[in-house]
Short mmCIF file of C-alpha atoms in Angstrom, two decimals:
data_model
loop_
_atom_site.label_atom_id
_atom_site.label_comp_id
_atom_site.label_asym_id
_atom_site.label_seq_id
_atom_site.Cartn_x
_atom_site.Cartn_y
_atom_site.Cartn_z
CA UNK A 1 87.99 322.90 -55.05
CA UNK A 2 84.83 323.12 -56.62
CA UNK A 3 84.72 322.37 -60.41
CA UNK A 4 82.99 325.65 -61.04
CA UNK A 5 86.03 327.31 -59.09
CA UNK A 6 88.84 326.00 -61.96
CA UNK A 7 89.93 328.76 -63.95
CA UNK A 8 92.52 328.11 -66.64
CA UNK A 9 96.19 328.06 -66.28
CA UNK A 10 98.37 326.69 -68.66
CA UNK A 11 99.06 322.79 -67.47
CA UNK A 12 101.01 320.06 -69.21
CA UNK A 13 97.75 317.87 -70.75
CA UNK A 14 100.28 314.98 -70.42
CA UNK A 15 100.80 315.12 -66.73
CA UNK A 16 97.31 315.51 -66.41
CA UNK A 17 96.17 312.61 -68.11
CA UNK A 18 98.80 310.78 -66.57
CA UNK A 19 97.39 311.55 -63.05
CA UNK A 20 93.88 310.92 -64.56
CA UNK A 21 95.14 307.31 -64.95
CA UNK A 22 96.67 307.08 -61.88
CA UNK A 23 93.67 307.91 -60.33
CA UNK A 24 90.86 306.32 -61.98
CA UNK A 25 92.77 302.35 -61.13
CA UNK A 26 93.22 303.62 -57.60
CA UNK A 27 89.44 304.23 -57.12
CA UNK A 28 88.88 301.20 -58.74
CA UNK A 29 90.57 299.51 -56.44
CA UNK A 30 89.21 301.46 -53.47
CA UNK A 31 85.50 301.89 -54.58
CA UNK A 32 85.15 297.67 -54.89
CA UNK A 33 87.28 297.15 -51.05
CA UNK A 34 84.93 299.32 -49.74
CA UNK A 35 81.73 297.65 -50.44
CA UNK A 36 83.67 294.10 -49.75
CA UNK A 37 84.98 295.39 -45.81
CA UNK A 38 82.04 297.60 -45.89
CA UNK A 39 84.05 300.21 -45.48
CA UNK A 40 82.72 303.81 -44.89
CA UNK A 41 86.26 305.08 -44.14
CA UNK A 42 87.32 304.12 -47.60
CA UNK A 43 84.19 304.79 -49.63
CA UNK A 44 84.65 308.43 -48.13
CA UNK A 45 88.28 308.44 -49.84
CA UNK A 46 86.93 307.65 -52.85
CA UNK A 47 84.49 310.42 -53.36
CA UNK A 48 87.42 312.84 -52.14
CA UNK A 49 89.30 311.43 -55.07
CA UNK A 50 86.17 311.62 -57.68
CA UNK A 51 86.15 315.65 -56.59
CA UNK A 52 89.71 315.65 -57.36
CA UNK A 53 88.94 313.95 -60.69
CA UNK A 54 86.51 316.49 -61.72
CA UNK A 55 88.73 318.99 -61.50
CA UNK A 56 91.87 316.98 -63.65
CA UNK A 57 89.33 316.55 -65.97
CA UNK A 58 88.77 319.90 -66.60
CA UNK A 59 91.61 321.31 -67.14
CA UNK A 60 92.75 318.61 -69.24
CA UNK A 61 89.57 319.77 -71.34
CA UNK A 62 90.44 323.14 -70.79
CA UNK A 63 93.83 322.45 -72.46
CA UNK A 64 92.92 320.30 -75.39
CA UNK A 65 90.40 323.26 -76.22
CA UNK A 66 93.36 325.91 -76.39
CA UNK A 67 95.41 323.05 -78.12
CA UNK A 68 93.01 322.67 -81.55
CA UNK A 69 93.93 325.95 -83.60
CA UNK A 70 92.69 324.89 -86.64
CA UNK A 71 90.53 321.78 -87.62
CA UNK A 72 93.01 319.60 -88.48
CA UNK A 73 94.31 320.13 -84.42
CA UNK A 74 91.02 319.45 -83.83
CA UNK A 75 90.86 316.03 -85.64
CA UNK A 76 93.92 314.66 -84.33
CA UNK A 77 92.97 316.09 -80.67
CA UNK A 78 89.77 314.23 -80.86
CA UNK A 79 90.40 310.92 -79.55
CA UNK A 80 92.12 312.43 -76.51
CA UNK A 81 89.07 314.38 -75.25
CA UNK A 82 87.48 310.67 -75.59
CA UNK A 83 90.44 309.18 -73.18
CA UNK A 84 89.59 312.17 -71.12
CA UNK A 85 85.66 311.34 -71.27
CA UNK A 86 86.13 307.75 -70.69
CA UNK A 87 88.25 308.27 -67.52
CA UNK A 88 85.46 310.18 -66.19
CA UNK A 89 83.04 307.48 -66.73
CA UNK A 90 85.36 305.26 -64.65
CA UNK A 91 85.90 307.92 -61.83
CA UNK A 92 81.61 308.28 -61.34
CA UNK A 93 80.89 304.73 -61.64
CA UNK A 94 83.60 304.05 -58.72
CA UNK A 95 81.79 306.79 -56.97
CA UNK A 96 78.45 305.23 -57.34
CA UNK A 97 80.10 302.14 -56.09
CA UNK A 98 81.20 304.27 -53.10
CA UNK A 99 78.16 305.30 -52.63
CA UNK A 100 76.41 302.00 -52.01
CA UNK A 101 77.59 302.04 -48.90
CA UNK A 102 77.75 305.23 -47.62
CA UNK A 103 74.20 305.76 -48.60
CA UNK A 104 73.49 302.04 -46.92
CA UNK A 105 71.74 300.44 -50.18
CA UNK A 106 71.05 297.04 -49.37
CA UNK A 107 73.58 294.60 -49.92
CA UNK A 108 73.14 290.93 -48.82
CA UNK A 109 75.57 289.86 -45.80
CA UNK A 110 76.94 287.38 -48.21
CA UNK A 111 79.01 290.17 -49.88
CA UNK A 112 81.38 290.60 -47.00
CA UNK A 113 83.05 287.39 -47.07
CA UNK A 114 83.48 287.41 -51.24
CA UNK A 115 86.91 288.60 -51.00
CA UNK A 116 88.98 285.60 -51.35
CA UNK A 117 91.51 285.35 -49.00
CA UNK A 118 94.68 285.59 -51.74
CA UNK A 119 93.16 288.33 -52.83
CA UNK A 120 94.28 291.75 -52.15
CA UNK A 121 92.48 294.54 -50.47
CA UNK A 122 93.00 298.14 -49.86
CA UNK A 123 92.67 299.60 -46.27
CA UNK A 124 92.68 302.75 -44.99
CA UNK A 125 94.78 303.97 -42.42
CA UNK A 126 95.52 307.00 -40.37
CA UNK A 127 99.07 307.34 -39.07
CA UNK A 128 99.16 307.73 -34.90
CA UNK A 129 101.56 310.47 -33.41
CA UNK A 130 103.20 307.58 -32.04
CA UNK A 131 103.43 305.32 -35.24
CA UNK A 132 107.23 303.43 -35.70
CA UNK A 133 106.64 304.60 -39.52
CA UNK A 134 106.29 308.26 -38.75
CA UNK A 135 109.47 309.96 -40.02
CA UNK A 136 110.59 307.53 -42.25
CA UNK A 137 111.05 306.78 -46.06
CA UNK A 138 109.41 304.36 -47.55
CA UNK A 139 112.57 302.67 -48.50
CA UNK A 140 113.51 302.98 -45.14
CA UNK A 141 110.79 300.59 -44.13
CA UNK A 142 111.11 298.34 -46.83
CA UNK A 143 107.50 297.62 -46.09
CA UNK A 144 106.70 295.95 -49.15
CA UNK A 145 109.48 293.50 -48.91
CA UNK A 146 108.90 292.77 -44.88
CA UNK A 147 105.28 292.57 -44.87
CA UNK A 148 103.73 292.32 -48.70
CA UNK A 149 101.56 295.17 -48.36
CA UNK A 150 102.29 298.34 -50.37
CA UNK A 151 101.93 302.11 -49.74
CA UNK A 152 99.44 302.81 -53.05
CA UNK A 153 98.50 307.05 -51.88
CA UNK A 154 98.96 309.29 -49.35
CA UNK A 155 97.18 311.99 -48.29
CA UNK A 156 98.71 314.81 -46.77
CA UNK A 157 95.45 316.85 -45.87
CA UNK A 158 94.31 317.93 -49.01
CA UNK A 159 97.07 317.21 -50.56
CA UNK A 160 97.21 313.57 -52.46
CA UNK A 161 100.19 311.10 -53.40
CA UNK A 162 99.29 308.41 -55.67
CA UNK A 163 101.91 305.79 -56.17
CA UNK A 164 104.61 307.21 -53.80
CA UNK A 165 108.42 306.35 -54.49
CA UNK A 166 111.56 304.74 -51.77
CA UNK A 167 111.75 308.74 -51.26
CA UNK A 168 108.57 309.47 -49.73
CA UNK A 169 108.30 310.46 -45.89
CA UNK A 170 105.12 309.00 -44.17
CA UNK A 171 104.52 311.67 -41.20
CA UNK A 172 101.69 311.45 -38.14
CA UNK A 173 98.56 312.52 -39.27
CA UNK A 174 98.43 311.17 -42.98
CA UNK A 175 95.84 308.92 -44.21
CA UNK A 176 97.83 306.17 -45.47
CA UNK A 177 96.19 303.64 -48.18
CA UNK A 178 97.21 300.23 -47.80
CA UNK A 179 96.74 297.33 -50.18
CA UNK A 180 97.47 293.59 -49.28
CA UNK A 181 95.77 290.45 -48.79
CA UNK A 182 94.18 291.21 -45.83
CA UNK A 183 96.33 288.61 -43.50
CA UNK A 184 99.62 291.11 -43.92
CA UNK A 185 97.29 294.10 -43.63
CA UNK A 186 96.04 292.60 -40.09
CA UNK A 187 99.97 292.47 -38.91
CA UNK A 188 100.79 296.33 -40.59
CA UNK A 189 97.91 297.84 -39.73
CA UNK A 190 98.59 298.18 -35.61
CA UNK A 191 101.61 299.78 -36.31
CA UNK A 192 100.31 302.58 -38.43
CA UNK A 193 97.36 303.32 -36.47
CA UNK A 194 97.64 301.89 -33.08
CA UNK A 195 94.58 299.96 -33.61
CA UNK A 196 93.17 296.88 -34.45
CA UNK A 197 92.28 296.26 -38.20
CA UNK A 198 88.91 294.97 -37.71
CA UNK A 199 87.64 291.96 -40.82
CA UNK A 200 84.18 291.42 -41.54
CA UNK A 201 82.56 288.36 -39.46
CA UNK A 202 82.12 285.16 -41.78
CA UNK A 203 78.42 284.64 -43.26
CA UNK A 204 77.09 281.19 -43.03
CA UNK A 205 76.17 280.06 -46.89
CA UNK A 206 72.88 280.94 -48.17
CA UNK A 207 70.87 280.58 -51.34
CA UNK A 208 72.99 279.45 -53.72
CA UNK A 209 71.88 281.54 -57.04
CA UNK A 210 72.75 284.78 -54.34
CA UNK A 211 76.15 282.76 -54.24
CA UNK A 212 76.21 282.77 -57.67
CA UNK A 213 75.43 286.46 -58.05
CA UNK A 214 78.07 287.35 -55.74
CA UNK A 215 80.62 285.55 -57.02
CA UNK A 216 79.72 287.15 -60.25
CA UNK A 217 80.48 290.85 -59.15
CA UNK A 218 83.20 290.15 -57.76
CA UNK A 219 84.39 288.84 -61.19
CA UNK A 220 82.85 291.54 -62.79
CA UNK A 221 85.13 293.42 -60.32
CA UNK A 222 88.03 291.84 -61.47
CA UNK A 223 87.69 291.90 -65.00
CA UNK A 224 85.93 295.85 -65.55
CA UNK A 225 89.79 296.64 -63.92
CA UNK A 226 91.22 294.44 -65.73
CA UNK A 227 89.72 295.65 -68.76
CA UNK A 228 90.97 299.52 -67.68
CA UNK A 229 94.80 297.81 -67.09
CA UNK A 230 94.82 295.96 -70.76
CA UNK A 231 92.91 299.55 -72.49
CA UNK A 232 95.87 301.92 -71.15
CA UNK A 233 98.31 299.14 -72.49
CA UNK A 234 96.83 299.33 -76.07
CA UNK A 235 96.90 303.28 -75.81
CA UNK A 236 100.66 303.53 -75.37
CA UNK A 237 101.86 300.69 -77.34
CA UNK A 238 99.56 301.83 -80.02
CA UNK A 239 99.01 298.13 -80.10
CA UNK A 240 95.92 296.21 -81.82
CA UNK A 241 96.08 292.98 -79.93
CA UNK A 242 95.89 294.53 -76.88
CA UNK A 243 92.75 296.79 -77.84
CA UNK A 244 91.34 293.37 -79.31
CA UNK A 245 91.83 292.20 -75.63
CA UNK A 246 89.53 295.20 -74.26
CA UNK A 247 86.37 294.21 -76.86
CA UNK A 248 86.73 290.51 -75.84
CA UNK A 249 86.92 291.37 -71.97
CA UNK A 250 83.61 293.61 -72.83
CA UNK A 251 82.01 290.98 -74.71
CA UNK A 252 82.71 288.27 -71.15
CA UNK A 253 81.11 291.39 -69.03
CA UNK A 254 78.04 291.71 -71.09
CA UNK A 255 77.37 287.63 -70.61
CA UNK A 256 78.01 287.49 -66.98
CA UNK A 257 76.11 290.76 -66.18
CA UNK A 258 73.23 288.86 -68.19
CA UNK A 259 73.64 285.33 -66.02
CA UNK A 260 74.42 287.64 -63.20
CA UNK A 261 70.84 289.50 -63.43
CA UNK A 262 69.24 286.03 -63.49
CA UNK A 263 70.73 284.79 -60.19
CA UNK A 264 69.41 287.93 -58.41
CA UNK A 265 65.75 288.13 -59.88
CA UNK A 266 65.62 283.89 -58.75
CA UNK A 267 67.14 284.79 -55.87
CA UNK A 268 64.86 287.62 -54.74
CA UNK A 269 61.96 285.28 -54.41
CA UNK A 270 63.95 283.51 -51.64
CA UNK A 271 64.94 285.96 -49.70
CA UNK A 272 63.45 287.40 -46.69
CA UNK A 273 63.70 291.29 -47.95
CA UNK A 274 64.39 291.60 -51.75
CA UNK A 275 65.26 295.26 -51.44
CA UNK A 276 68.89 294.28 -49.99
CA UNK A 277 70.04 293.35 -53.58
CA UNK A 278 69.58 296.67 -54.46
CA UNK A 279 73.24 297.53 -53.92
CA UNK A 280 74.39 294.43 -56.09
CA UNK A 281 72.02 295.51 -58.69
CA UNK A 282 73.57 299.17 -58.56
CA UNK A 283 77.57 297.76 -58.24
CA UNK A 284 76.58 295.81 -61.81
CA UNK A 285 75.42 298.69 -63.77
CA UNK A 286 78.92 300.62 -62.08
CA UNK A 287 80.98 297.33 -63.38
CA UNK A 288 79.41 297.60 -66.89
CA UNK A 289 79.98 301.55 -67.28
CA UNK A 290 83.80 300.58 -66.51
CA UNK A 291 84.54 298.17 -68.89
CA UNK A 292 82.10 300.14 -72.02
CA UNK A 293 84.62 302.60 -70.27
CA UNK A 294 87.49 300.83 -71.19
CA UNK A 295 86.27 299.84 -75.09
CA UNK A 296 86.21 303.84 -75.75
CA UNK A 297 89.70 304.59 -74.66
CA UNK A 298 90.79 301.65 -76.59
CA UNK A 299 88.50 302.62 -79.18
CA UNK A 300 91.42 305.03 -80.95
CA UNK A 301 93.52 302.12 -81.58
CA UNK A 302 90.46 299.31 -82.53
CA UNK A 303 89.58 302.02 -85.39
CA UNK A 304 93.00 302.30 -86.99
CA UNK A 305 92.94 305.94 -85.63
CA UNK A 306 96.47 305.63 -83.72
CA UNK A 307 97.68 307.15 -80.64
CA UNK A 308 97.96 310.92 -80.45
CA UNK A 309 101.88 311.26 -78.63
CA UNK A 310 100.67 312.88 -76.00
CA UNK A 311 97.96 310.20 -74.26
CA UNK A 312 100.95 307.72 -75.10
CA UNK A 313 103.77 309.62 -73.10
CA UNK A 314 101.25 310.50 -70.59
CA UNK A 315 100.48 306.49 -70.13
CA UNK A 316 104.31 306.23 -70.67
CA UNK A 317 105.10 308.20 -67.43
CA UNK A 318 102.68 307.08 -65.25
CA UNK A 319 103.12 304.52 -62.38
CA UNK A 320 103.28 301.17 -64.45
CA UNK A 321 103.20 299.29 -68.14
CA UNK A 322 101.06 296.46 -68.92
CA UNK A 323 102.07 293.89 -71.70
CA UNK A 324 100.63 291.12 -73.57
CA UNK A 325 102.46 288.25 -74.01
CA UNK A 326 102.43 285.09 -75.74
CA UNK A 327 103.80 281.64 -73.51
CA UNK A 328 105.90 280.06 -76.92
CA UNK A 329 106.21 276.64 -77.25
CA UNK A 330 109.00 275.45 -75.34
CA UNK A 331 109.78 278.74 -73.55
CA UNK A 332 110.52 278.90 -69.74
CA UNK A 333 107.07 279.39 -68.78
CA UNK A 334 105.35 276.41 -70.92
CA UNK A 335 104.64 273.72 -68.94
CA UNK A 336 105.24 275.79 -65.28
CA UNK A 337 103.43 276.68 -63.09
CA UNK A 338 103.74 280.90 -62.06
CA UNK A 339 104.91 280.21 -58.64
CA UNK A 340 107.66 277.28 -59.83
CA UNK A 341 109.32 280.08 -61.93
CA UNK A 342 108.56 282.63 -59.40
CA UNK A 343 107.30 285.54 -62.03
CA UNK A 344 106.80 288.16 -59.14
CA UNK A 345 110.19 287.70 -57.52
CA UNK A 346 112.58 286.92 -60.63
CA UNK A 347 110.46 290.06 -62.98
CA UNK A 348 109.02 291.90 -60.23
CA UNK A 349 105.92 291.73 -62.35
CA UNK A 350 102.24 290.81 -61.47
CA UNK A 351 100.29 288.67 -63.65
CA UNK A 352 96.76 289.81 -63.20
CA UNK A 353 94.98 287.38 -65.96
CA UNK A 354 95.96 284.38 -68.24
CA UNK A 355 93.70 283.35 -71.10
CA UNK A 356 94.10 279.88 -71.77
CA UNK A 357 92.81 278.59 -75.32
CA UNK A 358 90.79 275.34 -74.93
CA UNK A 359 89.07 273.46 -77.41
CA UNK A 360 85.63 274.94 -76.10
CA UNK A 361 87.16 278.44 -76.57
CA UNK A 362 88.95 281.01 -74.71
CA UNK A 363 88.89 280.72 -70.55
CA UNK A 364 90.01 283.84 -68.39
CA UNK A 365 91.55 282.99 -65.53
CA UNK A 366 92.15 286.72 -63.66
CA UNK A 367 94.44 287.62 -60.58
CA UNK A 368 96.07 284.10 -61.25
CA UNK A 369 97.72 282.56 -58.01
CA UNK A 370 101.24 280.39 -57.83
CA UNK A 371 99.48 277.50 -58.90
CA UNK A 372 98.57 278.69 -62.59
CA UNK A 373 100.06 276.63 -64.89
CA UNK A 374 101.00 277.43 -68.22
CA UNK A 375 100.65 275.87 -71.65
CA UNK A 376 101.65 277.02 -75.00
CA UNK A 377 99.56 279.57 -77.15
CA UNK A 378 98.75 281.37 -73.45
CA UNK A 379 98.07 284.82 -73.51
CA UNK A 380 99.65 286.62 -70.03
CA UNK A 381 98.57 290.23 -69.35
CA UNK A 382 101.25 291.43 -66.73
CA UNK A 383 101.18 294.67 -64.80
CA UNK A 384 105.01 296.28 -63.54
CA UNK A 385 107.96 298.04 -64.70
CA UNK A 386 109.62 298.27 -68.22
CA UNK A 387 112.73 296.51 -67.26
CA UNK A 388 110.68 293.69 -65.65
CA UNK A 389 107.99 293.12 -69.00
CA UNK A 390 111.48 292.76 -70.96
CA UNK A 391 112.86 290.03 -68.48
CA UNK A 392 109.00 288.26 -68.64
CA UNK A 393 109.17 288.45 -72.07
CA UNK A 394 112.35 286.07 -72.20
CA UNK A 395 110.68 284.03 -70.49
CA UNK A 396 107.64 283.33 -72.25
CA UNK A 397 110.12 283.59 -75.50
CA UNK A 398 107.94 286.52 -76.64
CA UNK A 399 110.37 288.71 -79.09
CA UNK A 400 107.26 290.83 -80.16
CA UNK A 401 107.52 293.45 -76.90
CA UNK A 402 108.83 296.56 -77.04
CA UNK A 403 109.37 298.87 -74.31
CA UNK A 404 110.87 301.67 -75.46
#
C-alpha cells in the first residue's frame, strides 16, 4: 500500500509502535547482511519492509494527532511523535544501506569476507513445495535448539510475521528469514529451499588502511544496533543509565566514523578505481543517521522528560527487553568467563556488548563470544526475555533490575 493510500482508522498507537520496533532492528539486521553476502535477495526484503514502515508510521502519526485534544495532550504526546520520527530515520537509512547493493555502488571485494565467522547473519529463504519444514510448527522443529539458527519473519505474500512464536506454521511458498552464523545456516538452508546456500568467495588481503576501513563499518554496524537495542531499553525502563549508554555509544560512532573517513581517503590513492568506496562511504553516513537515531528516542529520558505509558507498554510488549547490568564484586560472573557460566543456556539471554572500565577509560567490547571474561565494575547490556534478565541479574549480583 502506498503511503498516500492510508486513510485513518482508529489503531492501538501502542501496537503500532510496538511493530515499529520490531521492525526497524529487523532491517537493521537485514540491510547490513545484505551488503556483507551481497545479497540482492535480502536487500529486496528490506525495502518491502521500509514500504511497510511508511505506512506504520503514519498511522501512528495519524493517531497521536487525534490523541492531543488540548495542549497539554499535546505536550505530553510530544516525545512520542519523536520515537515515531526517530524510527523512521532508522527504517530509510537501512534502506539506503539496501540500496547499495541493489543499485551496485561500488564496494571493495574486501567487504564480503568482514563478517566474522561467530558472527551471525540473516539469510533469506524461500520454502520448496517439498521442504521437511512445510506443515509444521515451529516448536515442532525445534529448529533453534537442533541447528542454532532462528526463524526472525515470515512472509506470507504480503503478509509479514516478525518474531514468530512455537505456534507458527511455516507452509511452501513463504519467504522464510533466517539468522545464524552462517556455518548452521549452510546445514538449514538445503532443507528449506532445496538448494545450496551459496557464501561469498574469500578475498586475498589488500591495503591495509581499506582493512582498517572495513573493519570499521562493520563496527559501526555493530554498535549503530547496538545503540537502537540499549535506546528502547532506556524508553521502557524510564531509566537514565541506560539513555547515558545511548550518548556514550554516539559519542564512540562519531570518533570511528572520523578515523574511519581517514582510512578511505588514504586508501583511495592506492587503489586501482577509487569510485568502489563509494558504497562504504554511503553505508557510514546510514550507520551515523542510526545511532543520532538512537540519541533522539532516548532523548525523552536524557532530558528528565519521562516516558509517556504508552511508548513504554508498546516497548513492553514487543519481542524482547534489554537490561543493563552491573558484574558486582564477587558475584557469579566476576572473574568468569561468559561461556564458563554458560549465560545463553542457563538465562537464555544474549549478551550483545560488555564495557569494561580500564585505567585508559571505557573499552566496548560488542557481540562478546564465550571467551569474554568478566571483572568487577563491568557493565553487560543483555538482549532476551524478562524471566531470563531476572536470573542474569543474580548472577552478576545486580539487585537494581526491575522487570515488572
Amino acid at each position: 500500500m502506498d503511503v498516500g493510500d492510508v486513510e485513518y482508522e482508529p489503531v492501538s498507537v501502542k501496537a503500532v509502535l510496538a511493530e515499529m520496533k520490531d521492525t526497524a532492528e529487523l532491517m537493521i539486521d537485514m540491510s547490513f547482511s545484505a551488503v556483507l553476502l551481497g545479497s540482492r535477495e535480502v536487500a529486496e526484503e528490506v525495502l518491502e519492509l521500509e514500504e511497510r514502515m511508511d505506512v506504520l508510521q503514519m498511522r501512528a502519526r495519524m493517531s497521536l494527532m487525534m490523541a492531543a485534544r488540548s495542549p497539554e495532550d499535546a505536550e505530553a504526546l510530544a516525545p512520542v511523535l519523536g520515537v515515531v520520527g526517530a524510527t523512521e530515520k532508522i527504517s530509510d537509512a537501512t534502506g539506503d544501506v539496501a540500496k547499495v547493493v541493489i543499485e551496485e555502488i561500488g564496494l571493495p571485494d574486501a567487504l564480503r569476507t568482514a563478517l566474522p565467522e561467530a558472527i551471525e547473519t540473516v539469510a533469506r529463504a524461500l520454502v520448496a513445495d517439498d521442504s521437511p519444514l512445510a506443515g509444521h510448527t515451529l516448536e515442532e522443529l525445534n529448529l533453534e535448539t537442533e541447528t542454532g539458527v532462528r526463524v526472525i519473519a515470515i512472509r506470507r505474500g504480503g503478509d509479514w510475521r516478525l518474531n514468530p512464536d512455537r505456534d507458527d506454521y511455516i507452509r511452501a511458498g513463504d519467504v522464510l528469514l533466517l539468522r545464524g552464523v552462517e556455518e548452521n545456516i549452510e546445514r538449514v538452508y538445503p532443507d528449506v529451499t532445496g538448494g545450496e546456500y551459496v557464501t561469498p568467495d574469500p578475498v586475498e588481503p589488500g591495503i591495509e588502511d581499506l582493512e582498517r576501513a572495513v573493519d570499521s563499518i562493520v563496527l559501526m554496524k555493530n554498535m549503530s544496533e547496538l545503540g537502537v537495542d540499549v535506546a528502547y531499553g532506556s524508553v521502557l525502563y524510564d531509566s537514565d543509565a541506560l539513555a547515558e549508554e545511548v550518548a556514550e555509544l554516539e559519542a564512540e560512532m562519531d570518533a570511528l566514523e572520523s578515523r574511519f573517513e581517514a582510512w578511505v581517503l588514504r586508501a583511495a590513492s592506492r587503489v586501482d578505481d577509487p569510485v568502489s568506496l563509494r558504497g562504504l562511504m554511503h553505508i557510514a553516513e546510514a550507520t551515523e543517521v542510526i545511532s543520532d537515531a538512537a540519541l533522539e528516542i532516548a532523548e525523552g529520558v536524557l532530558r528528565g522528560m519521562g516516558t509517556h505509558p504508552v511508548v513504554a507498554e508498546a516497548v513492553f510488549e514487543s519481542d524482547e527487553v534489554v537490561v543493563r547490568l552491573d558484574v558486582a564484586p564477587g558475584s557469579e560472573l566476576a572473574g568468569t568467563t561468559l561461556g564458563e557460566q554458560m549465560v545463553r543456556t542457563e538465562t537464555g539471554m544474549r549478551v550483545i556488548a560488555v564495557r569494561h572500565t580500564t585505567a585508559d577509560g571505557d573499552d566496548w567490547e560488542i557481540s562478546p563470544g564465550p571467551d569474554t571474561a568478566l571483572h568487577p565494575g563491568d557493565v553487560l547490556i543483555a538482549k532476551g526475555t524478562r524471566a531470563g534478565a531476572e536470573r542474569l541479574a543474580e548472577l552478576a549480583d545486580d539487585d537494581s533490575l526491575d522487570v515488572e
